[in-house]
Amino acid sequence: MNPPSTDDCLTAGNPLLSVELGRQRILNAVEVLPEKESVALHNALGRVLAERVISAIDVPPFANSAMDGYAVRCADCETNAPRLTVIGSSFAGVPFEAQLQAGQCVRIMTGAMLPEGADAVVMQEHVSRETDMIVIHDRTPCVGDNIRYPGEDTRRGDVVLTPGTRLKAAELGLLASVGVAEVQVRRRLRVAFFSTGDELVDVDTTPGPGQIYDSNRHTLHALLSQTGLECHDLGVIADDRDAVRTAFQRAAEIADLILTTGGVSVGEADYVTETLRELGEVDFWRMAVKPGKPLAFGRVQRAWFFGLPGNPVSVMATFYQFVLPALRKLQGETPRAPLILQVRSGERLQKAAGRMEFQRGILHCAEDGEWTVTSTGKQDSHMLSSMSRANCFILLPAETTLAERGELVSVQPFCDFA
Ligand code: AMP
Ligand code: MG
C-alpha cells in the first residue's frame, strides 16, 4: 500500500486527503471474503446472501379472497339486487371442496381458497344475509373483484433475491414465503477492537485523577453488532509498547479486521503508530474531514486495520464514512448509493474552509411542511451527546464556509447506516 501521493492529497494549501479519495482507496484495497456457509433462516438476519434464490412456487400459491365476504359467479349477478343461495363456507386453511353452480355462493374469509366456479368475491358489507340466502346491494361484481391470483406476488421461476443482498426483515419474510428454509450466506466477518489510552477505564471501574470512562468500545460494539459481524472486544490497552504490541498480535490472529480508537494522531505516549510501522503495512492519513482528521488504514499481518481517532464523535463519523463501506464490501454486499437529501437549513451554519464537515443535525418537518435541518449546537468532537440528539449528518463541502438560513444543504440520515 502506498501513502497518499503528493499530487492528489498534498496539494498546495491543502495537504489533506479528501473523503472521496480516502474512501476510494480503502474500497480499492479490500476484497470480498470468499467463504460461504449455509444458515437456517432464523439465523440469517443481517447476513449477506451468497446465492441467487429462485422461487419454486407461485405466491400466492392458489387463488384466494382478499376480503371477508361471499364467493360468487358474476354471471349470476347481472340482475338488480341478485339473490344467491349460500351452499357452504371456505375458511383460511379449510377450503370448500365442491364446485359453485348457477345461483350459488360460498361464505369466504380473507386468505381462504376461492371455490371452483367462483370468479369474484363480494365484500360482506355489501350483502344482507337471510339464513341460507344473500342479497347483494348496490353493486354489480366484476370478474376478479377481491381475488388474489396465484403468482401475483412472485411467480415460479422468478429470481427472488440476488447475491449481495443483506437479509433484513422483508427479505427473510420473502424467503419464507417461497418456502426457503436455509440460505447460502457469506461467512461472518470477524472484527477485533480495542481502545488505547492510559486515561481510559471500563464503566465498572471508578476513574482515578485524569481518567475518563471508555465509551468508544461500547459505541463500536453496537456499530459492529448492527452490521451482523462477529465481534471480539479486547478491552482497554494501556499506552505501553509491549501491551499495544501484544494486543495487535492477538487481534491479527483472531480477526479479519482490527479496529482501534485513539493513538493515531502524533502524541508522545502513543505506541500505536510505532507498533503498526513494525507489525504492519499501514498508511497514516490526514483526512480533509471534520471530525476525524487522523485516520490509519492498512494491514496488520493478514488482518485489515483501521485506526480511528480517539474522540468519540470522530469514531462514529469515521466509522460510518470509511469503515462501514469497507465492511460492506468485505462481506460481499452489493454497493448502493448513499441516501443524501437536499433540505432547507433552519439556521445559519458556519465552518472554516479546507475540510469537509459532518455536522450533527436534527432533520424534522417544519410547520410549513418542508423538511428542515437544524444543528445540534456545539460541534466539538468529544461531545457524544450531540450524536445521540442528532438523526443525521449535515454534509458541508470542504470549500464551504457558510450556509445561510433557508439555503439547501445536504443531509445523510443516520438510518442510511443501518
Ligand atoms: P487520542 O487520539 O488518543 O489522542 O485521543 C483523543 C481524545 O479522545 C482524547 O481526549 C482521549 O481521551 C479521547 N479518547 C480516546 N479514546 C477514548 C475512548 N475509548 N473513549 C472515550 N474517549 C476517548
Ligand atoms: Mg490516546
PDB file of C-alpha atoms in Angstrom, residues 190-357:
ATOM      1  CA  ARG A 190     -14.538 -11.371  12.440  1.00  0.00           C
ATOM      2  CA  VAL A 191     -13.669  -7.983  13.872  1.00  0.00           C
ATOM      3  CA  ALA A 192     -11.413  -7.392  16.883  1.00  0.00           C
ATOM      4  CA  PHE A 193     -11.328  -3.994  18.508  1.00  0.00           C
ATOM      5  CA  PHE A 194      -9.718  -2.260  21.429  1.00  0.00           C
ATOM      6  CA  SER A 195      -9.295   1.176  22.912  1.00  0.00           C
ATOM      7  CA  THR A 196      -5.902   2.658  23.671  1.00  0.00           C
ATOM      8  CA  GLY A 197      -5.013   5.199  26.300  1.00  0.00           C
ATOM      9  CA  ASP A 198      -3.837   5.370  29.918  1.00  0.00           C
ATOM     10  CA  GLU A 199      -6.702   7.726  30.680  1.00  0.00           C
ATOM     11  CA  LEU A 200      -9.371   5.117  29.965  1.00  0.00           C
ATOM     12  CA  VAL A 201     -11.209   2.893  32.418  1.00  0.00           C
ATOM     13  CA  ASP A 202     -14.100   0.491  31.971  1.00  0.00           C
ATOM     14  CA  VAL A 203     -17.573   1.567  33.075  1.00  0.00           C
ATOM     15  CA  ASP A 204     -17.386  -0.735  36.116  1.00  0.00           C
ATOM     16  CA  THR A 205     -14.217   0.961  37.441  1.00  0.00           C
ATOM     17  CA  THR A 206     -14.032   4.298  39.245  1.00  0.00           C
ATOM     18  CA  PRO A 207     -11.846   6.692  37.242  1.00  0.00           C
ATOM     19  CA  GLY A 208      -8.712   7.954  39.006  1.00  0.00           C
ATOM     20  CA  PRO A 209      -7.432  11.517  38.641  1.00  0.00           C
ATOM     21  CA  GLY A 210      -7.259  12.483  34.963  1.00  0.00           C
ATOM     22  CA  GLN A 211      -9.101   9.359  33.856  1.00  0.00           C
ATOM     23  CA  ILE A 212     -12.348   9.007  31.901  1.00  0.00           C
ATOM     24  CA  TYR A 213     -14.684   6.166  31.040  1.00  0.00           C
ATOM     25  CA  ASP A 214     -14.001   4.318  27.798  1.00  0.00           C
ATOM     26  CA  SER A 215     -17.076   4.993  25.685  1.00  0.00           C
ATOM     27  CA  ASN A 216     -15.661   4.081  22.276  1.00  0.00           C
ATOM     28  CA  ARG A 217     -15.691   0.343  22.822  1.00  0.00           C
ATOM     29  CA  HIS A 218     -19.368   0.421  23.629  1.00  0.00           C
ATOM     30  CA  THR A 219     -20.098   2.521  20.568  1.00  0.00           C
ATOM     31  CA  LEU A 220     -18.032   0.213  18.374  1.00  0.00           C
ATOM     32  CA  HIS A 221     -19.613  -2.908  19.805  1.00  0.00           C
ATOM     33  CA  ALA A 222     -23.033  -1.530  18.914  1.00  0.00           C
ATOM     34  CA  LEU A 223     -21.987  -0.363  15.448  1.00  0.00           C
ATOM     35  CA  LEU A 224     -20.446  -3.731  14.643  1.00  0.00           C
ATOM     36  CA  SER A 225     -23.294  -5.810  16.066  1.00  0.00           C
ATOM     37  CA  GLN A 226     -25.790  -3.871  13.950  1.00  0.00           C
ATOM     38  CA  THR A 227     -23.754  -4.847  10.910  1.00  0.00           C
ATOM     39  CA  GLY A 228     -24.080  -8.589  11.640  1.00  0.00           C
ATOM     40  CA  LEU A 229     -20.419  -9.214  12.441  1.00  0.00           C
ATOM     41  CA  GLU A 230     -18.607 -11.425  14.910  1.00  0.00           C
ATOM     42  CA  CYS A 231     -17.121  -9.017  17.483  1.00  0.00           C
ATOM     43  CA  HIS A 232     -14.095  -9.574  19.721  1.00  0.00           C
ATOM     44  CA  ASP A 233     -13.748  -6.884  22.359  1.00  0.00           C
ATOM     45  CA  LEU A 234     -10.106  -6.869  23.507  1.00  0.00           C
ATOM     46  CA  GLY A 235     -10.643  -4.189  26.135  1.00  0.00           C
ATOM     47  CA  VAL A 236      -8.622  -1.114  27.031  1.00  0.00           C
ATOM     48  CA  ILE A 237      -4.920  -1.292  26.227  1.00  0.00           C
ATOM     49  CA  ALA A 238      -2.576   0.988  28.136  1.00  0.00           C
ATOM     50  CA  ASP A 239      -0.170   3.332  26.353  1.00  0.00           C
ATOM     51  CA  ASP A 240       2.609   0.829  26.770  1.00  0.00           C
ATOM     52  CA  ARG A 241       4.758  -0.523  23.964  1.00  0.00           C
ATOM     53  CA  ASP A 242       4.506  -4.204  24.937  1.00  0.00           C
ATOM     54  CA  ALA A 243       0.806  -4.091  25.745  1.00  0.00           C
ATOM     55  CA  VAL A 244      -0.014  -2.466  22.399  1.00  0.00           C
ATOM     56  CA  ARG A 245       2.153  -4.943  20.521  1.00  0.00           C
ATOM     57  CA  THR A 246       0.593  -7.968  22.255  1.00  0.00           C
ATOM     58  CA  ALA A 247      -2.906  -6.630  21.578  1.00  0.00           C
ATOM     59  CA  PHE A 248      -2.208  -6.208  17.872  1.00  0.00           C
ATOM     60  CA  GLN A 249      -0.677  -9.653  17.574  1.00  0.00           C
ATOM     61  CA  ARG A 250      -3.614 -11.269  19.314  1.00  0.00           C
ATOM     62  CA  ALA A 251      -6.119  -9.289  17.244  1.00  0.00           C
ATOM     63  CA  ALA A 252      -4.389 -10.276  13.991  1.00  0.00           C
ATOM     64  CA  GLU A 253      -4.597 -13.942  14.976  1.00  0.00           C
ATOM     65  CA  ILE A 254      -8.336 -13.964  15.596  1.00  0.00           C
ATOM     66  CA  ALA A 255      -9.750 -11.348  13.262  1.00  0.00           C
ATOM     67  CA  ASP A 256     -10.197 -10.468   9.607  1.00  0.00           C
ATOM     68  CA  LEU A 257     -10.278  -6.820  10.570  1.00  0.00           C
ATOM     69  CA  ILE A 258      -8.900  -4.852  13.504  1.00  0.00           C
ATOM     70  CA  LEU A 259     -10.341  -1.582  14.725  1.00  0.00           C
ATOM     71  CA  THR A 260      -8.706   0.631  17.289  1.00  0.00           C
ATOM     72  CA  THR A 261      -9.589   4.049  18.597  1.00  0.00           C
ATOM     73  CA  GLY A 262      -7.132   6.635  19.856  1.00  0.00           C
ATOM     74  CA  GLY A 263      -3.427   6.973  19.416  1.00  0.00           C
ATOM     75  CA  VAL A 264      -3.340   7.650  15.664  1.00  0.00           C
ATOM     76  CA  SER A 265      -2.558  11.311  15.973  1.00  0.00           C
ATOM     77  CA  VAL A 266       1.070  12.051  16.741  1.00  0.00           C
ATOM     78  CA  GLY A 267       1.228  12.147  20.523  1.00  0.00           C
ATOM     79  CA  GLU A 268       4.130  11.483  22.840  1.00  0.00           C
ATOM     80  CA  ALA A 269       2.721   8.412  24.567  1.00  0.00           C
ATOM     81  CA  ASP A 270       1.114   6.807  21.519  1.00  0.00           C
ATOM     82  CA  TYR A 271       2.723   3.493  20.755  1.00  0.00           C
ATOM     83  CA  VAL A 272       0.054   2.588  18.213  1.00  0.00           C
ATOM     84  CA  THR A 273       1.798   4.254  15.272  1.00  0.00           C
ATOM     85  CA  GLU A 274       5.144   2.848  16.301  1.00  0.00           C
ATOM     86  CA  THR A 275       3.825  -0.711  16.641  1.00  0.00           C
ATOM     87  CA  LEU A 276       1.952  -0.515  13.361  1.00  0.00           C
ATOM     88  CA  ARG A 277       5.027   0.546  11.456  1.00  0.00           C
ATOM     89  CA  GLU A 278       6.725  -2.503  12.903  1.00  0.00           C
ATOM     90  CA  LEU A 279       3.949  -5.114  12.530  1.00  0.00           C
ATOM     91  CA  GLY A 280       2.022  -3.949   9.510  1.00  0.00           C
ATOM     92  CA  GLU A 281       1.761  -2.006   6.330  1.00  0.00           C
ATOM     93  CA  VAL A 282      -0.280   0.979   7.301  1.00  0.00           C
ATOM     94  CA  ASP A 283      -0.886   4.416   5.818  1.00  0.00           C
ATOM     95  CA  PHE A 284      -1.400   7.300   8.200  1.00  0.00           C
ATOM     96  CA  TRP A 285      -3.680   9.776   6.555  1.00  0.00           C
ATOM     97  CA  ARG A 286      -4.636  13.294   7.425  1.00  0.00           C
ATOM     98  CA  MET A 287      -8.145  13.451   6.086  1.00  0.00           C
ATOM     99  CA  ALA A 288      -9.788  16.644   4.906  1.00  0.00           C
ATOM    100  CA  VAL A 289     -12.696  15.884   7.184  1.00  0.00           C
ATOM    101  CA  LYS A 290     -14.093  17.142  10.460  1.00  0.00           C
ATOM    102  CA  PRO A 291     -14.493  15.367  12.750  1.00  0.00           C
ATOM    103  CA  GLY A 292     -11.878  12.682  12.108  1.00  0.00           C
ATOM    104  CA  LYS A 293      -8.732  14.151  10.634  1.00  0.00           C
ATOM    105  CA  PRO A 294      -6.235  11.428  11.596  1.00  0.00           C
ATOM    106  CA  LEU A 295      -7.041   8.003  10.139  1.00  0.00           C
ATOM    107  CA  ALA A 296      -4.843   4.960   9.738  1.00  0.00           C
ATOM    108  CA  PHE A 297      -5.608   2.207   7.244  1.00  0.00           C
ATOM    109  CA  GLY A 298      -3.758  -0.873   6.094  1.00  0.00           C
ATOM    110  CA  ARG A 299      -2.861  -4.383   7.193  1.00  0.00           C
ATOM    111  CA  VAL A 300      -1.539  -5.934  10.357  1.00  0.00           C
ATOM    112  CA  GLN A 301      -0.281  -9.340   9.272  1.00  0.00           C
ATOM    113  CA  ARG A 302      -3.258 -10.869   7.440  1.00  0.00           C
ATOM    114  CA  ALA A 303      -5.915  -8.654   9.012  1.00  0.00           C
ATOM    115  CA  TRP A 304      -7.213  -5.364   7.656  1.00  0.00           C
ATOM    116  CA  PHE A 305      -6.710  -2.485  10.014  1.00  0.00           C
ATOM    117  CA  PHE A 306      -8.459   0.805  10.738  1.00  0.00           C
ATOM    118  CA  GLY A 307      -7.057   3.151  13.344  1.00  0.00           C
ATOM    119  CA  LEU A 308      -9.771   5.642  14.185  1.00  0.00           C
ATOM    120  CA  PRO A 309      -9.260   8.860  16.114  1.00  0.00           C
ATOM    121  CA  GLY A 310      -9.882   8.814  19.877  1.00  0.00           C
ATOM    122  CA  ASN A 311     -12.614  11.393  20.158  1.00  0.00           C
ATOM    123  CA  PRO A 312     -15.991   9.670  20.381  1.00  0.00           C
ATOM    124  CA  VAL A 313     -17.795  11.684  17.690  1.00  0.00           C
ATOM    125  CA  SER A 314     -14.834  11.231  15.344  1.00  0.00           C
ATOM    126  CA  VAL A 315     -15.099   7.485  15.949  1.00  0.00           C
ATOM    127  CA  MET A 316     -18.714   7.384  14.791  1.00  0.00           C
ATOM    128  CA  ALA A 317     -18.221   9.718  11.840  1.00  0.00           C
ATOM    129  CA  THR A 318     -15.161   7.869  10.526  1.00  0.00           C
ATOM    130  CA  PHE A 319     -16.777   4.502  11.150  1.00  0.00           C
ATOM    131  CA  TYR A 320     -19.793   5.456   9.041  1.00  0.00           C
ATOM    132  CA  GLN A 321     -17.841   7.143   6.258  1.00  0.00           C
ATOM    133  CA  PHE A 322     -14.806   4.862   5.921  1.00  0.00           C
ATOM    134  CA  VAL A 323     -15.153   1.618   7.880  1.00  0.00           C
ATOM    135  CA  LEU A 324     -18.757   0.729   7.073  1.00  0.00           C
ATOM    136  CA  PRO A 325     -18.287   0.850   3.269  1.00  0.00           C
ATOM    137  CA  ALA A 326     -15.267  -1.459   3.702  1.00  0.00           C
ATOM    138  CA  LEU A 327     -17.188  -3.861   5.958  1.00  0.00           C
ATOM    139  CA  ARG A 328     -19.965  -3.996   3.390  1.00  0.00           C
ATOM    140  CA  LYS A 329     -17.553  -4.756   0.572  1.00  0.00           C
ATOM    141  CA  LEU A 330     -15.644  -7.399   2.579  1.00  0.00           C
ATOM    142  CA  GLN A 331     -18.941  -9.145   3.209  1.00  0.00           C
ATOM    143  CA  GLY A 332     -19.880  -9.050  -0.449  1.00  0.00           C
ATOM    144  CA  GLU A 333     -22.789  -6.641  -0.105  1.00  0.00           C
ATOM    145  CA  THR A 334     -23.909  -5.036  -3.368  1.00  0.00           C
ATOM    146  CA  PRO A 335     -22.874  -1.356  -3.282  1.00  0.00           C
ATOM    147  CA  ARG A 336     -25.640   1.197  -3.153  1.00  0.00           C
ATOM    148  CA  ALA A 337     -25.692   4.968  -3.418  1.00  0.00           C
ATOM    149  CA  PRO A 338     -25.752   6.818  -0.092  1.00  0.00           C
ATOM    150  CA  LEU A 339     -29.056   8.365   0.972  1.00  0.00           C
ATOM    151  CA  ILE A 340     -28.283  12.061   0.686  1.00  0.00           C
ATOM    152  CA  LEU A 341     -31.136  14.546   0.711  1.00  0.00           C
ATOM    153  CA  GLN A 342     -31.246  18.244  -0.035  1.00  0.00           C
ATOM    154  CA  VAL A 343     -33.184  20.032   2.690  1.00  0.00           C
ATOM    155  CA  ARG A 344     -33.593  23.560   3.959  1.00  0.00           C
ATOM    156  CA  SER A 345     -31.251  24.738   6.674  1.00  0.00           C
ATOM    157  CA  GLY A 346     -33.221  26.053   9.654  1.00  0.00           C
ATOM    158  CA  GLU A 347     -30.334  28.265  10.713  1.00  0.00           C
ATOM    159  CA  ARG A 348     -27.095  29.892   9.607  1.00  0.00           C
ATOM    160  CA  LEU A 349     -24.314  27.249   9.570  1.00  0.00           C
ATOM    161  CA  GLN A 350     -20.689  28.250   9.625  1.00  0.00           C
ATOM    162  CA  LYS A 351     -17.392  26.448   9.244  1.00  0.00           C
ATOM    163  CA  ALA A 352     -13.781  27.048   8.278  1.00  0.00           C
ATOM    164  CA  ALA A 353     -12.711  26.330   4.681  1.00  0.00           C
ATOM    165  CA  GLY A 354     -10.448  23.338   3.973  1.00  0.00           C
ATOM    166  CA  ARG A 355     -12.145  20.265   5.424  1.00  0.00           C
ATOM    167  CA  MET A 356     -15.466  18.632   4.674  1.00  0.00           C
ATOM    168  CA  GLU A 357     -17.635  18.695   7.782  1.00  0.00           C
TER     169      GLU A 357
END
